[in-house]
Amino acid sequence: MNQKELGEIRRRIRPEHNSIQHIYGCYVNSNKEIIAEIDESMGLITREEQEKYLALLKKALSGALGKNLLDISFATKQVMDSEEHRLLSALRKCELGDAGLREAFYRGVIDSIDMGEENYLILLVCDRYDVPHTGKDGGEDERGEVYQYLLCSICPVKTGKLELGYEPGEKRFRSAFAGQVVAAPELGFLWPCFDDRAANLYNALFYSKNAVSIHREFIDAVFRTPVPLSAGKQKETFDAVLSDVMDKDCRFDVVQALHEQLSERVALHKESRDPEPLTVSVEELGEILENSGAAPEQAEAFCRRWEQELGEDAVLRPMNVTSPKRMEIQTPEVKITVDPKYSYLVESRIIDGKKYLLIAADGGVELNGVNVEIM
C-alpha cells in the first residue's frame, strides 16, 4: 500500500463513512484469561462510544509506512492452502459473525503475545467499501469494486490514576480511581491490503507502535511469515555496517555529509507528495557514500556488507536511519541537536593536539533564553 491508498482507508474509519455493523473483541488479563467479550452493534451504541472505538481502530493505521506500518507478504502456497490464511479468509467471509472462528483467532493472539503485567483489549471489525472509480464521463462509475477488509487493534488497558473526585451525597471530595482506561494500540493489522485500490489477499499491513520492538511472536502466530525488518533493526544494521567498513576512516565530515544527503532526499520526497514510500537501492547507497567523501573501495565494501546482512534486493528507507528535522551530535558530556540543512555550521577541528567541534555563531547566541555575547 502507498500513502494515498492508506489515507483513503483511514478516512473511512469515521461513524458517517464506514459500513461496520458490529464491534467485536475481548478483554484479556495478564494471566491470558478472557475476562469479557465484546459484541456491540454499531447501531445500538452512542455516537461518543462509536467514535472512541473507531479512534482505537484507526490508530492501527497510523505512523509511517516502513516504520510503524510494515508489509506482511504471504507465500503463494499459504494463500492456496494454509491454516492461518483459511482462518482470516473465513472471518472475512462471515464478516466476523461466527463466534467459533472469533474464539480461534482470539486464542491464537492470546497464546502468542506477551503484554507483561498489563491487561489488554483485542478489537476486531469487518468493513465493506464500495470503491468509487471514475467513469469515461468524469463522474463516478457505480461498477466499482467492493473492498472488504478486517481491521484489528490490540490496546493495553491501564488503571487510572488516583484523583480527587466529588461525592454529591457527602458533599466533599474524596480519593478515587478513574477506573480501567483503554490506551492507544500497541499493535494491529489490516487484511487484505488495499493495493491499486483493490483487495490484495497476498498482503497484510501490520502496525507496531514501537518501531524497534515489533512483536515478532504475534506475526509468527497470526501470519506465519518471515518477520519484516523493523525500522530499529534497519538503523542498527546501517550504523554497524558503516562503522565496520569505514573503521578508522569513519570521519566526522563523511558521516555528516552522508546524513545531509539522505535528509535532503527525505525532504524532497515529502515536497513531491509521491504516495510511494521513499527507498534507496544498494547501488544508490554506494554512490551517496562515495559522494560524501568515502573512498570508492569503502563504498563498494559497504554495498557488499549491506547485501550480506539484509539480502541482495534489500533497500534502505532513509526515514529509518535519519531525520529531515534533526541531526544529533554527541560526546560523553555534551549533546548537540542541529537542523540538517544547517549542519554545515558545525565543523571538526584539531587545535594544539585537542579535538574540537566548532559551531559558527555569527547569528547570535542564547544561553537559557538570554541573549549573550561571545567575547
mmCIF file with all atom_site columns, N, CA and C in Angstrom, residues 83 110 136 139 163-164 174 190 196 202 208 210 221 229 233-234 267 280 332 337:
data_model
loop_
_atom_site.group_PDB
_atom_site.id
_atom_site.type_symbol
_atom_site.label_atom_id
_atom_site.label_alt_id
_atom_site.label_comp_id
_atom_site.label_asym_id
_atom_site.label_entity_id
_atom_site.label_seq_id
_atom_site.pdbx_PDB_ins_code
_atom_site.Cartn_x
_atom_site.Cartn_y
_atom_site.Cartn_z
_atom_site.occupancy
_atom_site.B_iso_or_equiv
_atom_site.pdbx_formal_charge
_atom_site.auth_seq_id
_atom_site.auth_comp_id
_atom_site.auth_asym_id
_atom_site.auth_atom_id
_atom_site.pdbx_PDB_model_num
ATOM 1  N N  . GLU A 1 83  ? -3.498  -23.001 7.243   1.00 0.00 ? 83  GLU A N  1
ATOM 2  C CA . GLU A 1 83  ? -4.410  -22.784 8.367   1.00 0.00 ? 83  GLU A CA 1
ATOM 3  C C  . GLU A 1 83  ? -4.597  -21.307 8.672   1.00 0.00 ? 83  GLU A C  1
ATOM 4  N N  . ILE A 1 110 ? -3.865  -14.485 21.940  1.00 0.00 ? 110 ILE A N  1
ATOM 5  C CA . ILE A 1 110 ? -3.595  -14.513 23.381  1.00 0.00 ? 110 ILE A CA 1
ATOM 6  C C  . ILE A 1 110 ? -2.411  -15.418 23.705  1.00 0.00 ? 110 ILE A C  1
ATOM 7  N N  . LYS A 1 136 ? -15.984 7.207   -17.846 1.00 0.00 ? 136 LYS A N  1
ATOM 8  C CA . LYS A 1 136 ? -15.490 7.915   -19.031 1.00 0.00 ? 136 LYS A CA 1
ATOM 9  C C  . LYS A 1 136 ? -15.961 9.360   -19.073 1.00 0.00 ? 136 LYS A C  1
ATOM 10 N N  . GLY A 1 139 ? -17.475 11.247  -14.187 1.00 0.00 ? 139 GLY A N  1
ATOM 11 C CA . GLY A 1 139 ? -18.209 11.014  -12.947 1.00 0.00 ? 139 GLY A CA 1
ATOM 12 C C  . GLY A 1 139 ? -17.841 9.675   -12.340 1.00 0.00 ? 139 GLY A C  1
ATOM 13 N N  . GLU A 1 163 ? -7.211  10.115  41.756  1.00 0.00 ? 163 GLU A N  1
ATOM 14 C CA . GLU A 1 163 ? -7.574  11.525  41.642  1.00 0.00 ? 163 GLU A CA 1
ATOM 15 C C  . GLU A 1 163 ? -8.549  11.897  42.758  1.00 0.00 ? 163 GLU A C  1
ATOM 16 N N  . LEU A 1 164 ? -8.779  13.200  42.896  1.00 0.00 ? 164 LEU A N  1
ATOM 17 C CA . LEU A 1 164 ? -9.831  13.673  43.792  1.00 0.00 ? 164 LEU A CA 1
ATOM 18 C C  . LEU A 1 164 ? -11.136 13.704  43.026  1.00 0.00 ? 164 LEU A C  1
ATOM 19 N N  . ARG A 1 174 ? -13.269 13.179  47.598  1.00 0.00 ? 174 ARG A N  1
ATOM 20 C CA . ARG A 1 174 ? -12.588 12.010  48.143  1.00 0.00 ? 174 ARG A CA 1
ATOM 21 C C  . ARG A 1 174 ? -11.648 11.436  47.088  1.00 0.00 ? 174 ARG A C  1
ATOM 22 N N  . LEU A 1 190 ? -4.238  -4.665  9.206   1.00 0.00 ? 190 LEU A N  1
ATOM 23 C CA . LEU A 1 190 ? -5.281  -4.562  8.189   1.00 0.00 ? 190 LEU A CA 1
ATOM 24 C C  . LEU A 1 190 ? -5.066  -5.701  7.204   1.00 0.00 ? 190 LEU A C  1
ATOM 25 N N  . ASP A 1 196 ? -3.548  -0.865  -5.288  1.00 0.00 ? 196 ASP A N  1
ATOM 26 C CA . ASP A 1 196 ? -4.156  -0.453  -6.561  1.00 0.00 ? 196 ASP A CA 1
ATOM 27 C C  . ASP A 1 196 ? -5.667  -0.339  -6.402  1.00 0.00 ? 196 ASP A C  1
ATOM 28 N N  . TYR A 1 202 ? -2.688  -11.416 -0.775  1.00 0.00 ? 202 TYR A N  1
ATOM 29 C CA . TYR A 1 202 ? -1.334  -11.884 -0.502  1.00 0.00 ? 202 TYR A CA 1
ATOM 30 C C  . TYR A 1 202 ? -0.605  -11.020 0.519   1.00 0.00 ? 202 TYR A C  1
ATOM 31 N N  . SER A 1 208 ? 2.855   -1.494  14.416  1.00 0.00 ? 208 SER A N  1
ATOM 32 C CA . SER A 1 208 ? 3.530   -1.592  15.700  1.00 0.00 ? 208 SER A CA 1
ATOM 33 C C  . SER A 1 208 ? 3.808   -0.183  16.201  1.00 0.00 ? 208 SER A C  1
ATOM 34 N N  . ASN A 1 210 ? 5.739   0.627   18.615  1.00 0.00 ? 210 ASN A N  1
ATOM 35 C CA . ASN A 1 210 ? 7.180   0.684   18.825  1.00 0.00 ? 210 ASN A CA 1
ATOM 36 C C  . ASN A 1 210 ? 7.869   0.218   17.551  1.00 0.00 ? 210 ASN A C  1
ATOM 37 N N  . ALA A 1 221 ? 2.548   -16.042 14.875  1.00 0.00 ? 221 ALA A N  1
ATOM 38 C CA . ALA A 1 221 ? 1.345   -16.792 15.228  1.00 0.00 ? 221 ALA A CA 1
ATOM 39 C C  . ALA A 1 221 ? 0.184   -16.523 14.278  1.00 0.00 ? 221 ALA A C  1
ATOM 40 N N  . LEU A 1 229 ? 11.837  -6.629  8.456   1.00 0.00 ? 229 LEU A N  1
ATOM 41 C CA . LEU A 1 229 ? 12.880  -5.899  9.161   1.00 0.00 ? 229 LEU A CA 1
ATOM 42 C C  . LEU A 1 229 ? 12.288  -4.639  9.783   1.00 0.00 ? 229 LEU A C  1
ATOM 43 N N  . LYS A 1 233 ? 15.853  -2.150  13.601  1.00 0.00 ? 233 LYS A N  1
ATOM 44 C CA . LYS A 1 233 ? 16.864  -3.109  13.148  1.00 0.00 ? 233 LYS A CA 1
ATOM 45 C C  . LYS A 1 233 ? 17.581  -2.578  11.913  1.00 0.00 ? 233 LYS A C  1
ATOM 46 N N  . GLN A 1 234 ? 16.849  -1.882  11.036  1.00 0.00 ? 234 GLN A N  1
ATOM 47 C CA . GLN A 1 234 ? 17.482  -1.338  9.838   1.00 0.00 ? 234 GLN A CA 1
ATOM 48 C C  . GLN A 1 234 ? 18.511  -0.263  10.212  1.00 0.00 ? 234 GLN A C  1
ATOM 49 N N  . ALA A 1 267 ? 13.393  15.153  2.471   1.00 0.00 ? 267 ALA A N  1
ATOM 50 C CA . ALA A 1 267 ? 12.688  16.425  2.344   1.00 0.00 ? 267 ALA A CA 1
ATOM 51 C C  . ALA A 1 267 ? 12.115  16.608  0.933   1.00 0.00 ? 267 ALA A C  1
ATOM 52 N N  . VAL A 1 280 ? 15.984  3.657   -1.078  1.00 0.00 ? 280 VAL A N  1
ATOM 53 C CA . VAL A 1 280 ? 17.272  3.859   -1.749  1.00 0.00 ? 280 VAL A CA 1
ATOM 54 C C  . VAL A 1 280 ? 17.883  2.484   -1.977  1.00 0.00 ? 280 VAL A C  1
ATOM 55 N N  . PRO A 1 332 ? 30.606  12.214  25.233  1.00 0.00 ? 332 PRO A N  1
ATOM 56 C CA . PRO A 1 332 ? 30.190  11.686  26.540  1.00 0.00 ? 332 PRO A CA 1
ATOM 57 C C  . PRO A 1 332 ? 29.582  12.748  27.455  1.00 0.00 ? 332 PRO A C  1
ATOM 58 N N  . THR A 1 337 ? 21.963  19.262  19.026  1.00 0.00 ? 337 THR A N  1
ATOM 59 C CA . THR A 1 337 ? 20.948  18.939  18.032  1.00 0.00 ? 337 THR A CA 1
ATOM 60 C C  . THR A 1 337 ? 20.913  20.047  16.985  1.00 0.00 ? 337 THR A C  1
#
